[in-house]
Amino acid sequence: MKCTRGAFKSFSSRNHLVRKVPKAASSVCLALCDAESRKLCKKMKVDLSPKDKKIELFHYHDGAFHMQYDRAVTLKSIVAFLKDPKGPPLWEEDPGAKDVVHIDSEKDFRRLLKREEKPLLMMFYAPWCSMCKRIMPHFQKAATQVRGHIVLAGMNVYPSEFENIKEEYNVRGYPTICYFEKGRFLFPYENYGSTAEDIVEWLKNPLPPQPQVPETPWADEGGSVYHLTDEDFDQFVKEHSSVLVMFHAPWCGHCKKMKPEFESAAEVLHGDAESSGVLAAVDATVNEALAGRFHISAFPTLKYFKNGEQQAVPALRTKKKFIEWMQNPEAPPPPEPTWEEQQTTVLHLVGDNFRDTLKKKKHTLVMFYAPWCPHCKKVIPHFTATADAFKEDRKIACAAVDCVKDKNQDLCQQEAVKAYPTFHYYHYGKLVEKYESDRTELGFTSFIRTLREGDLKRLEKRREEL
């Protein structure tokens, strides 16, 4: 569909073109920035300079702007995006995955098995699978290292159309990795905690998985560490005045390394006549309620409880440090307040109040940032000083949006924030331009003063006309 300015209005409205297609469907509209559609392209902030030959793609949902499309401009990627605009990019869009053979259909998979003479390592995966995402960077790095000698391929078999393949190769979970030679499946590769080096080393002499003696759960081994569950955790920390808890996962290598140190320290503390406290452990893969409650996202994670209340605990890894801490637990100094917690004139906005707040200000410079971003940390003092410089002017504001917060992620995506920090200038809530000048107090203040001086000039011109 070609869109002129008028046709685009119909395309973006809820009442006209959208009625012609089912709600689950999508429409693609092409706007050629010629004389007929030039005003439309200007309104959409498309660069119309003659040197710029690129295509600008914008996504609209229910007639409202959602985001600028910034993924690969291929049929497969665009279709995948339209099916799920909030979904992850395709694996093949990762530049590092160029040496992985990406298979899209059962026909292509059968063709690959038939024609490929080199050994083949095939990963059957699902795009939402966290374990798949963890191993993909190592898999694609290994693909580059063995390029020309061994083929590494990937195939998303989550859709129901691939039930035959899943049944044939016993895909009961994701990822499932299978090794082939001359089109014949030999055996699975089951070391899902592998690095690229591990995969390359295994491919030098591929062998089927060896039967393993199941590990005895830590809780069944005995010892002086108390093993807590979702049911007894709260009562235990109430009954013990000083408890150091290790949240662990059975498969975690770092946990296994810390375990003997933690156990040895527990034995020493158990025999301490002065009762310095106890050490406890929680299997976070089994006790999911506790893992969610304490936001456990990495293993091992330590939590300390004093008289039933959680307190800060430093990084501890050895028997000596565990014992020293339990004998004299001193909370580390409180963390520095976040930017949002500090008393400044910067407006910290969230998705709920973003639009309403900006509509009340004539000029607003917004900084989209992430708290962990070093470039953001460097520029925060300059941006804060700029806000202070204009605090007396009610028409001007400097605002900030933490894009890491869950409630802001959709907002940052809608505003086409692709990197941190990103600065946008808004006029009564409408995006006018992206600020790309110096990220210093001088740069910010000069930009805002130019806007204010422009207002004065327009006011003087009106007075002259009157």
XYZ file of N, CA, C and O in Angstrom, residues 90-103 112 115-116 118-123 136-155 196 199-200 203:
188
model
N 15.326 -11.937 16.117
C 15.721 -13.276 15.680
C 17.200 -13.488 15.973
O 18.005 -12.556 15.934
N 17.557 -14.721 16.240
C 18.956 -15.037 16.546
C 19.869 -14.603 15.403
O 20.958 -14.080 15.615
N 19.428 -14.800 14.181
C 20.286 -14.495 13.038
C 20.543 -12.992 12.870
O 21.420 -12.580 12.105
N 19.783 -12.151 13.584
C 20.017 -10.710 13.520
C 21.249 -10.298 14.319
O 21.738 -9.185 14.161
N 21.730 -11.168 15.192
C 22.942 -10.892 15.958
C 24.142 -10.975 15.017
O 24.382 -12.028 14.411
N 24.917 -9.894 14.861
C 26.074 -9.934 13.952
C 27.057 -11.032 14.291
O 27.743 -11.571 13.419
N 27.135 -11.393 15.581
C 28.066 -12.437 15.990
C 27.641 -13.829 15.575
O 28.420 -14.774 15.695
N 26.388 -13.958 15.107
C 25.863 -15.278 14.747
C 25.924 -15.536 13.250
O 25.233 -16.413 12.746
N 26.770 -14.796 12.541
C 26.810 -14.917 11.076
C 27.317 -16.279 10.617
O 27.050 -16.707 9.487
N 28.101 -16.973 11.482
C 28.663 -18.275 11.090
C 27.794 -19.442 11.533
O 28.143 -20.597 11.308
N 26.671 -19.145 12.190
C 25.690 -20.181 12.519
C 24.728 -20.304 11.335
O 24.247 -19.293 10.815
N 24.446 -21.524 10.904
C 23.472 -21.738 9.824
C 22.077 -21.718 10.450
O 21.769 -22.531 11.323
N 21.249 -20.778 10.012
C 19.921 -20.609 10.599
C 18.884 -21.293 9.705
O 18.709 -20.926 8.537
N 18.197 -22.275 10.279
C 17.231 -23.073 9.538
C 15.815 -22.627 9.903
O 15.486 -22.473 11.081
N 19.560 -29.745 4.437
C 20.879 -29.593 5.042
C 21.475 -30.951 5.411
O 22.657 -31.224 5.144
N 22.677 -32.759 2.149
C 23.791 -32.255 1.339
C 25.077 -32.045 2.123
O 26.165 -32.013 1.537
N 24.995 -31.894 3.457
C 26.173 -31.490 4.220
C 27.100 -32.683 4.474
O 26.721 -33.687 5.074
N 30.180 -32.213 5.986
C 30.930 -31.954 7.213
C 30.091 -32.326 8.437
O 28.856 -32.344 8.354
N 30.738 -32.620 9.567
C 29.982 -32.877 10.797
C 29.082 -31.679 11.120
O 29.415 -30.539 10.811
N 27.956 -31.953 11.749
C 26.956 -30.926 12.021
C 26.516 -30.988 13.483
O 26.180 -32.069 13.983
N 26.544 -29.844 14.134
C 26.017 -29.729 15.493
C 24.800 -28.815 15.422
O 24.924 -27.627 15.088
N 23.633 -29.364 15.692
C 22.373 -28.640 15.518
C 21.742 -28.314 16.864
O 21.530 -29.193 17.695
N 21.439 -27.024 17.077
C 20.744 -26.619 18.296
C 19.267 -26.387 17.977
O 18.922 -25.498 17.213
N 23.763 -19.386 23.592
C 23.872 -18.909 22.201
C 25.180 -18.155 21.905
O 25.820 -18.403 20.880
N 25.619 -17.215 22.755
C 26.879 -16.509 22.455
C 28.079 -17.455 22.360
O 28.965 -17.254 21.524
N 28.103 -18.484 23.194
C 29.201 -19.457 23.144
C 29.083 -20.330 21.901
O 30.094 -20.659 21.255
N 27.855 -20.688 21.552
C 27.614 -21.529 20.376
C 28.058 -20.819 19.110
O 28.733 -21.400 18.244
N 27.689 -19.528 18.994
C 28.045 -18.799 17.775
C 29.540 -18.505 17.721
O 30.140 -18.468 16.632
N 30.179 -18.305 18.872
C 31.634 -18.109 18.889
C 32.347 -19.385 18.452
O 33.329 -19.345 17.693
N 31.832 -20.525 18.914
C 32.409 -21.807 18.497
C 32.222 -22.010 16.995
O 33.112 -22.539 16.307
N 31.059 -21.580 16.460
C 30.797 -21.716 15.020
C 31.839 -20.979 14.202
O 32.278 -21.456 13.143
N 32.260 -19.823 14.683
C 33.287 -19.049 13.983
C 34.638 -19.755 14.057
O 35.388 -19.800 13.071
N 34.943 -20.334 15.207
C 36.248 -20.983 15.392
C 36.400 -22.247 14.549
O 37.513 -22.583 14.121
N 35.296 -22.968 14.287
C 35.397 -24.227 13.526
C 34.885 -24.071 12.101
O 34.715 -25.061 11.387
N 34.660 -22.818 11.680
C 34.133 -22.556 10.338
C 34.992 -23.216 9.273
O 36.225 -23.151 9.313
N 34.337 -23.879 8.324
C 35.055 -24.562 7.249
C 35.337 -26.010 7.548
O 35.667 -26.786 6.639
N 35.226 -26.422 8.809
C 35.508 -27.804 9.198
C 34.273 -28.498 9.776
O 34.037 -29.681 9.518
N 33.513 -27.766 10.560
C 32.307 -28.304 11.196
C 31.211 -27.240 11.094
O 31.482 -26.049 11.209
N 29.977 -27.680 10.879
C 28.853 -26.758 10.754
C 28.086 -26.721 12.069
O 27.730 -27.771 12.626
N 27.833 -25.524 12.555
C 26.955 -25.335 13.708
C 25.701 -24.624 13.222
O 25.805 -23.592 12.546
N 24.546 -25.179 13.542
C 23.282 -24.651 13.038
C 22.279 -24.489 14.171
O 22.414 -25.104 15.235
N 21.289 -23.647 13.929
C 20.242 -23.414 14.919
C 18.876 -23.412 14.274
O 18.719 -22.966 13.130
N 17.881 -23.896 15.006
C 16.529 -23.957 14.465
C 15.528 -23.760 15.598
O 15.541 -24.489 16.599
N 32.485 -21.534 24.663
C 32.866 -21.812 23.261
C 34.034 -22.775 23.204
O 34.088 -23.675 22.358
N 32.907 -26.347 23.712
C 32.245 -26.909 22.530
C 33.277 -27.298 21.475
O 33.218 -28.392 20.898
N 34.235 -26.418 21.232
C 35.280 -26.695 20.231
C 36.106 -27.911 20.648
O 36.422 -28.770 19.821
N 34.165 -31.078 20.044
C 34.042 -31.402 18.618
C 35.304 -32.032 18.037
O 35.258 -32.652 16.974
